[in-house]
Amino acid sequence: MRVPRRVPWASKAELAELYDLLFAPGANDASRQAALSRAASATRMSYAMAVVRFVNGMVDPLQTGPYARPISHLAASLGIPSSLVALRHRATHEDLPPLPMLRRAVEQALDYLHRQSFLPLLASSSAAGWDRRAKLEGLVTEWKKIVKARVRTHDVTNESESGLALRRLKRAIDAEDADDVLDAVVRTGLVPVARKKRSHRRANRPPKEGLAIWRPLLAHLDATAPVSAALTECLVGALLDTAPRLNPPPAAPDAAEDHRKEMASYRWTLGTWLLWLWAGEGGLTVPEEERTGVLRRIARELVHGDDVLRRVYAELAEDTDAPALDELDELLLHESEAESESDEEELEGLEIDDGAEKPDQAPRDVDAQLAAMEANLAALNEKTSADGSSVPGWEHVAEWKAAPIGVWV
């Protein structure tokens, strides 16, 4: 017995009609569209192809042996629902499934990708980011320890124990991204933990010990690829991110004062590193195309009264075309006054009497207002008496006295 076959027509007449709609000499786009009914078919085809490519894309990388393994087995090892595998087979080898079924299948696929792919990837990348940051901070700390020991012992050889350790450390640093290493150096290395080892408030250059430790590392990084621009960005970003307006002090007065001194010392040491880089004394210098942008970024923060940034800007603006600190203060003052005048003009006539008069002034104001009202009333009465009755049948009573309505006087 021959297996029945499904076709789009029910009779020879419908087959002939379909042929005419598609291939007759008079066929046009409208007739072909009526014959194909592309709206529903195209939507079902898109959903079906999405399911097919999803299943194939997930299981194909597992086909590594010389013989093909069943797709259902591979999908089960990945946790893909068996209904998606069955739907993929039906959409590939049989008729297209109904649209509601295809929509549910696509929702299942999206849910699988959300749970099995995106969430684990985000979790692993976050953990890897912290691990990477800890690894870079460890490399920076180890560099500081080795170089500080070599500086104290005046060891300059490469064959000593510290020299060999330094060479191994350089290879490990070279394997990392230079920008990430610079970020770790600025964040955990350039500023000593002890406040007494940081730059003095009257100094405009980093401490000598800090230069001896970190200048070789910065020169080593710059020898591989220029890092001056990235180092400038890290220093400026650290100065702006630690501004007092973004890091309010604790509520306790003693703790607040200690916090203020700590942050001022930390930020000024970062500022001296920026001044050292700006001067180009260590072979590294801020690129000329970056200098204007650095000055502008710092100048925008001066409106908040940041003392450290004011000193840094004053040092950087010397021998440049940028406005000096005094000129910038005057410019900011004029802008502030202009904004205040503009605000006053906009609010003119909208004043609100908050009733905050002085106690001795309030009675006098009330008395003056009452006297003015009585004078106006008397003038009105005199005018009414002189003019006579304004309305026929009405007369003005001369002995009228002011009293509440309904009260006989």
Coordinates of C-alpha atoms in Angstrom, one line a residue:
M1 CA 0.0 0.0 0.0
R2 CA 1.4 3.4 -1.0
V3 CA 1.9 5.9 1.8
P4 CA -0.4 8.9 1.5
R5 CA 1.2 12.2 0.6
R6 CA 0.0 15.6 1.7
V7 CA -0.2 18.3 -1.0
P8 CA -1.6 21.9 -1.0
W9 CA -4.4 21.1 -3.4
A10 CA -7.5 19.0 -3.0
S11 CA -8.2 18.3 -6.7
K12 CA -6.8 18.6 -10.2
A13 CA -8.8 21.8 -10.6
E14 CA -7.1 23.4 -7.6
L15 CA -3.8 22.3 -8.9
A16 CA -4.5 24.0 -12.3
E17 CA -5.7 27.2 -10.5
L18 CA -2.5 27.3 -8.4
Y19 CA -0.4 26.8 -11.5
D20 CA -2.2 29.7 -13.2
L21 CA -1.6 32.0 -10.2
L22 CA 2.1 31.2 -10.2
F23 CA 3.2 30.6 -13.8
A24 CA 0.5 31.7 -16.2
P25 CA 1.4 34.5 -18.6
G26 CA -1.0 36.8 -16.8
A27 CA 0.4 36.1 -13.4
N28 CA 1.6 39.1 -11.4
D29 CA 2.9 39.8 -7.9
A30 CA -0.7 40.0 -6.4
S31 CA -1.6 36.6 -7.8
R32 CA 1.6 35.0 -6.7
Q33 CA 1.1 36.5 -3.2
A34 CA -2.4 35.0 -3.1
A35 CA -1.1 31.6 -4.1
L36 CA 1.8 31.5 -1.6
S37 CA 0.2 33.2 1.4
R38 CA 3.6 34.3 2.6
A39 CA 2.5 36.2 5.7
A40 CA 1.8 33.1 7.9
S41 CA 4.3 30.8 6.2
A42 CA 7.1 33.3 6.5
T43 CA 6.5 33.7 10.3
R44 CA 6.3 29.9 10.8
M45 CA 9.5 29.4 8.7
S46 CA 11.4 32.0 10.7
Y47 CA 10.5 30.5 14.1
A48 CA 11.2 27.0 12.8
M49 CA 14.6 28.0 11.4
A50 CA 15.5 29.7 14.7
V51 CA 14.8 26.4 16.6
V52 CA 16.7 24.3 14.0
R53 CA 19.8 26.6 14.1
F54 CA 19.6 26.7 17.9
V55 CA 19.8 23.0 18.3
N56 CA 22.3 22.5 15.5
G57 CA 24.5 25.3 16.9
M58 CA 24.6 23.8 20.4
V59 CA 25.3 20.1 19.4
D60 CA 27.5 20.5 16.4
P61 CA 30.7 21.4 18.4
L62 CA 30.3 18.0 20.2
Q63 CA 30.5 16.0 17.0
T64 CA 34.2 15.4 17.3
G65 CA 34.5 11.6 16.6
P66 CA 34.9 9.9 13.3
Y67 CA 31.2 8.7 13.5
A68 CA 28.2 11.0 13.9
R69 CA 26.4 10.6 17.3
P70 CA 22.7 11.0 17.6
I71 CA 21.6 14.6 18.1
S72 CA 19.2 13.5 20.9
H73 CA 22.1 12.1 22.9
L74 CA 24.2 15.2 22.5
A75 CA 21.3 17.5 23.3
A76 CA 20.6 15.5 26.5
S77 CA 24.2 15.9 27.6
L78 CA 23.8 19.6 27.3
G79 CA 20.4 19.7 29.1
I80 CA 18.5 20.8 26.0
P81 CA 14.8 19.9 26.4
S82 CA 13.8 16.9 24.2
S83 CA 10.8 18.7 22.9
L84 CA 13.1 21.1 21.1
V85 CA 15.0 18.2 19.5
A86 CA 11.7 16.7 18.3
L87 CA 10.5 20.0 17.0
R88 CA 13.8 20.5 15.2
H89 CA 13.3 17.1 13.5
R90 CA 9.7 17.8 12.5
A91 CA 10.6 21.3 11.1
T92 CA 13.5 19.8 9.1
H93 CA 11.9 16.6 7.7
E94 CA 8.2 17.0 8.0
D95 CA 5.6 19.8 7.7
L96 CA 6.1 23.1 9.6
P97 CA 4.7 22.9 13.2
P98 CA 1.8 25.3 14.1
L99 CA 2.7 28.8 15.0
P100 CA 1.8 28.6 18.8
M101 CA 4.0 25.5 19.2
L102 CA 6.9 27.3 17.5
R103 CA 6.5 30.3 19.7
R104 CA 6.6 28.1 22.9
A105 CA 9.7 26.4 21.5
V106 CA 11.5 29.7 21.0
E107 CA 10.6 30.8 24.5
Q108 CA 12.1 27.5 25.8
A109 CA 15.3 28.1 23.8
L110 CA 15.6 31.7 25.2
D111 CA 15.1 30.4 28.7
Y112 CA 17.7 27.8 28.2
L113 CA 20.2 30.4 27.0
H114 CA 19.4 32.6 29.9
R115 CA 20.0 29.9 32.5
Q116 CA 22.7 27.8 31.0
S117 CA 24.7 30.4 29.1
F118 CA 24.3 34.1 30.1
L119 CA 24.1 33.7 33.8
P120 CA 27.1 31.4 34.2
L121 CA 29.1 33.6 31.8
L122 CA 28.3 36.8 33.8
A123 CA 29.2 35.1 37.1
S124 CA 32.5 33.7 35.8
S125 CA 33.5 37.0 34.2
S126 CA 32.8 38.9 37.4
A127 CA 34.8 36.4 39.5
A128 CA 37.5 36.4 36.9
G129 CA 37.6 40.2 37.0
W130 CA 38.2 40.2 40.7
D131 CA 40.8 37.4 40.4
R132 CA 42.6 39.3 37.7
R133 CA 42.6 42.5 39.7
A134 CA 44.0 40.7 42.8
K135 CA 46.6 39.1 40.5
L136 CA 47.8 42.5 39.2
E137 CA 47.9 44.0 42.7
G138 CA 50.0 41.0 43.7
L139 CA 52.4 41.7 40.9
V140 CA 52.6 45.3 41.8
T141 CA 53.2 44.5 45.5
E142 CA 55.9 42.0 44.6
W143 CA 57.6 44.6 42.3
K144 CA 57.6 47.1 45.1
K145 CA 59.1 44.6 47.6
I146 CA 61.9 43.4 45.2
V147 CA 62.9 46.8 44.0
K148 CA 62.8 48.4 47.4
A149 CA 65.2 45.7 48.7
R150 CA 67.5 46.3 45.7
V151 CA 67.6 50.0 46.3
R152 CA 68.4 49.6 50.0
T153 CA 71.2 47.2 49.3
H154 CA 72.4 49.1 46.2
D155 CA 72.1 45.9 44.1
V156 CA 72.3 46.6 40.4
T157 CA 73.3 43.2 39.1
N158 CA 71.1 40.9 37.0
E159 CA 72.6 37.6 38.2
S160 CA 71.8 38.1 41.9
E161 CA 68.8 36.4 43.5
S162 CA 66.8 39.7 43.4
G163 CA 67.9 40.3 39.8
L164 CA 66.7 36.9 38.7
A165 CA 63.4 37.4 40.6
L166 CA 63.0 40.8 38.9
R167 CA 63.5 39.3 35.5
R168 CA 60.8 36.7 36.1
L169 CA 58.5 39.4 37.4
K170 CA 59.0 41.5 34.2
R171 CA 58.0 38.5 32.1
A172 CA 54.9 38.0 34.2
I173 CA 54.0 41.7 33.8
D174 CA 54.6 41.6 30.1
A175 CA 52.0 38.9 29.8
E176 CA 49.3 41.2 31.2
D177 CA 47.6 44.2 29.6
A178 CA 49.7 47.4 30.1
D179 CA 46.6 49.5 30.8
D180 CA 45.5 47.1 33.6
V181 CA 49.0 47.1 35.1
L182 CA 49.1 50.9 35.1
D183 CA 45.7 51.1 36.8
A184 CA 47.0 48.7 39.5
V185 CA 50.2 50.8 39.9
V186 CA 48.2 54.0 40.3
R187 CA 45.6 52.5 42.6
T188 CA 47.9 50.5 44.9
G189 CA 51.5 51.5 44.2
L190 CA 52.3 55.1 43.6
V191 CA 51.0 56.4 46.9
P192 CA 52.7 55.0 50.0
V193 CA 50.5 53.7 52.8
A194 CA 52.4 55.7 55.5
R195 CA 51.4 59.3 55.3
K196 CA 54.9 60.5 56.3
K197 CA 56.4 58.8 53.2
R198 CA 54.1 60.7 50.8
S199 CA 54.9 64.0 49.1
H200 CA 55.1 66.9 51.4
R201 CA 52.5 69.6 51.0
R202 CA 55.1 72.1 49.8
A203 CA 56.7 69.6 47.3
N204 CA 55.8 69.4 43.7
R205 CA 57.5 66.2 42.8
P206 CA 57.0 62.6 44.0
P207 CA 59.1 61.2 46.9
K208 CA 62.6 60.0 45.9
E209 CA 62.0 56.5 47.1
G210 CA 58.8 56.3 45.0
L211 CA 60.7 57.5 41.9
A212 CA 63.4 54.9 42.5
I213 CA 60.8 52.1 42.8
W214 CA 58.2 53.0 40.1
R215 CA 60.2 54.8 37.4
P216 CA 61.9 51.6 36.2
L217 CA 58.6 49.8 35.9
L218 CA 57.0 52.7 34.0
A219 CA 60.0 52.8 31.7
H220 CA 59.8 49.1 31.1
L221 CA 56.1 49.3 30.2
D222 CA 56.8 52.3 27.9
A223 CA 59.5 50.4 26.1
T224 CA 57.0 47.8 24.9
A225 CA 54.2 50.3 24.0
P226 CA 53.8 54.0 24.7
V227 CA 51.9 54.3 28.0
S228 CA 52.1 58.1 28.7
A229 CA 48.5 58.8 27.6
A230 CA 47.1 55.8 29.6
L231 CA 49.1 56.8 32.7
T232 CA 47.8 60.4 32.4
E233 CA 44.3 59.2 32.2
C234 CA 44.7 57.0 35.2
L235 CA 46.2 59.8 37.3
V236 CA 43.6 62.4 36.3
G237 CA 40.8 59.9 36.8
A238 CA 42.1 59.0 40.3
L239 CA 42.3 62.6 41.3
L240 CA 38.8 63.4 40.1
D241 CA 37.2 60.2 41.6
T242 CA 38.6 61.0 45.0
A243 CA 37.3 64.6 45.1
P244 CA 35.9 65.6 48.5
R245 CA 32.4 66.1 47.0
L246 CA 32.4 62.5 46.0
N247 CA 33.9 61.2 49.3
P248 CA 32.1 62.9 52.2
P249 CA 33.9 62.6 55.6
P250 CA 32.4 60.7 58.5
A251 CA 30.0 62.3 60.9
A252 CA 32.3 62.3 63.9
P253 CA 34.5 65.5 64.1
D254 CA 37.7 63.8 64.9
A255 CA 37.2 61.1 62.2
A256 CA 36.2 63.8 59.7
E257 CA 39.4 65.8 60.3
D258 CA 41.6 62.6 60.0
H259 CA 39.7 61.7 56.8
R260 CA 40.3 65.1 55.3
K261 CA 44.1 65.0 56.1
E262 CA 44.4 61.5 54.7
M263 CA 42.6 62.2 51.4
A264 CA 44.5 65.5 51.0
S265 CA 47.8 63.8 51.4
Y266 CA 46.8 60.9 49.2
R267 CA 45.5 63.1 46.4
W268 CA 48.5 65.6 46.5
T269 CA 50.9 62.7 46.1
L270 CA 48.9 61.6 43.0
G271 CA 49.1 65.2 41.9
T272 CA 52.9 65.3 42.2
W273 CA 53.1 62.2 40.0
L274 CA 51.0 64.1 37.4
L275 CA 53.3 67.1 37.7
W276 CA 56.3 64.9 37.2
L277 CA 54.8 63.3 34.1
W278 CA 53.8 66.7 32.8
A279 CA 57.4 68.0 33.1
G280 CA 58.7 64.9 31.3
E281 CA 61.6 64.5 33.7
G282 CA 61.6 60.7 33.7
G283 CA 61.5 60.0 29.9
L284 CA 57.7 59.9 30.0
T285 CA 55.6 63.0 29.3
V286 CA 52.0 63.9 28.7
P287 CA 51.3 64.0 24.9
E288 CA 50.7 67.5 23.6
E289 CA 47.3 66.5 22.2
E290 CA 46.2 65.4 25.6
R291 CA 47.3 68.5 27.6
T292 CA 44.4 70.7 26.7
G293 CA 41.9 68.0 27.6
V294 CA 43.6 67.4 31.0
L295 CA 43.5 71.1 31.9
R296 CA 39.8 71.4 30.9
R297 CA 38.8 68.4 33.0
I298 CA 40.6 69.8 36.0
A299 CA 39.2 73.3 35.4
R300 CA 35.6 72.0 35.5
E301 CA 36.1 70.8 39.0
L302 CA 37.5 74.0 40.4
V303 CA 34.1 75.4 40.8
H304 CA 33.7 73.0 43.8
G305 CA 36.5 74.6 45.7
D306 CA 38.9 71.6 45.6
D307 CA 42.2 72.8 47.1
V308 CA 44.3 70.0 45.7
L309 CA 43.0 70.4 42.2
R310 CA 43.6 74.2 42.5
R311 CA 47.3 73.6 43.3
V312 CA 47.6 71.0 40.5
Y313 CA 46.0 73.3 38.0
A314 CA 48.1 76.2 39.0
E315 CA 51.3 74.2 38.4
L316 CA 50.1 72.7 35.1
A317 CA 48.9 76.0 33.7
E318 CA 52.3 77.6 33.9
D319 CA 54.0 78.2 30.5
T320 CA 50.8 77.2 28.7
D321 CA 48.0 79.2 26.9
A322 CA 45.5 78.1 29.5
P323 CA 44.1 80.8 31.9
A324 CA 46.0 81.2 35.1
L325 CA 44.3 80.3 38.3
D326 CA 43.5 83.9 39.2
E327 CA 42.0 84.5 35.8
L328 CA 40.0 81.3 36.0
D329 CA 38.7 82.3 39.5
E330 CA 37.6 85.7 38.1
L331 CA 35.9 84.1 35.1
L332 CA 34.1 81.6 37.4
L333 CA 33.0 84.5 39.6
H334 CA 31.6 86.5 36.7
E335 CA 29.7 83.4 35.5
S336 CA 28.3 82.9 38.9
E337 CA 27.2 86.5 39.3
A338 CA 25.7 86.4 35.8
E339 CA 23.7 83.3 36.7
S340 CA 22.6 84.9 40.0
E341 CA 21.4 88.0 38.2
S342 CA 19.6 85.9 35.6
D343 CA 17.9 83.9 38.4
E344 CA 16.8 87.1 40.1
E345 CA 15.3 88.4 36.9
E346 CA 13.4 85.2 36.3
L347 CA 12.1 85.3 39.9
E348 CA 11.3 89.0 40.0
G349 CA 7.6 89.5 41.0
L350 CA 7.4 86.0 42.5
E351 CA 8.6 86.9 46.0
I352 CA 6.7 85.3 48.8
D353 CA 6.1 87.0 52.1
D354 CA 7.1 84.5 54.7
G355 CA 6.0 86.6 57.6
A356 CA 9.4 86.7 59.2
E357 CA 9.3 90.4 60.1
K358 CA 10.9 91.6 63.3
P359 CA 8.6 91.6 66.4
D360 CA 8.8 95.4 66.8
Q361 CA 8.3 96.1 63.1
A362 CA 5.1 94.0 62.6
P363 CA 2.8 96.2 64.8
R364 CA 4.0 99.4 63.1
D365 CA 3.3 97.9 59.7
V366 CA -0.2 96.8 60.7
D367 CA -0.9 100.3 62.2
A368 CA 0.2 102.0 59.0
Q369 CA -1.9 99.7 56.9
L370 CA -5.0 100.4 59.1
A371 CA -4.4 104.2 58.9
A372 CA -4.1 104.0 55.1
M373 CA -7.4 102.0 54.9
E374 CA -9.2 104.5 57.1
A375 CA -7.9 107.4 55.0
N376 CA -9.1 105.7 51.9
L377 CA -12.5 105.0 53.4
A378 CA -12.9 108.6 54.5
A379 CA -12.0 109.9 51.1
L380 CA -14.5 107.6 49.6
N381 CA -17.3 108.8 51.9
E382 CA -16.5 112.4 51.1
K383 CA -16.7 111.7 47.4
T384 CA -20.0 109.9 47.8
S385 CA -21.5 112.7 49.8
A386 CA -20.4 115.3 47.3
D387 CA -21.7 113.4 44.3
G388 CA -25.0 112.6 45.9
S389 CA -26.9 109.4 45.3
S390 CA -25.4 107.4 42.6
V391 CA -28.6 105.3 42.2
P392 CA -32.1 106.9 42.3
G393 CA -34.0 105.9 45.5
W394 CA -30.8 105.4 47.6
E395 CA -29.4 108.0 50.1
H396 CA -26.1 108.0 52.0
V397 CA -26.4 108.1 55.8
A398 CA -23.9 110.5 57.2
E399 CA -23.8 108.9 60.6
W400 CA -23.0 105.5 59.2
K401 CA -20.5 103.5 61.2
A402 CA -18.5 100.5 60.1
A403 CA -19.8 97.3 61.8
P404 CA -20.1 93.6 61.0
I405 CA -23.2 92.6 59.0
G406 CA -26.2 91.9 61.3
V407 CA -24.9 94.0 64.3
W408 CA -26.9 97.0 65.4
V409 CA -24.9 100.0 66.5

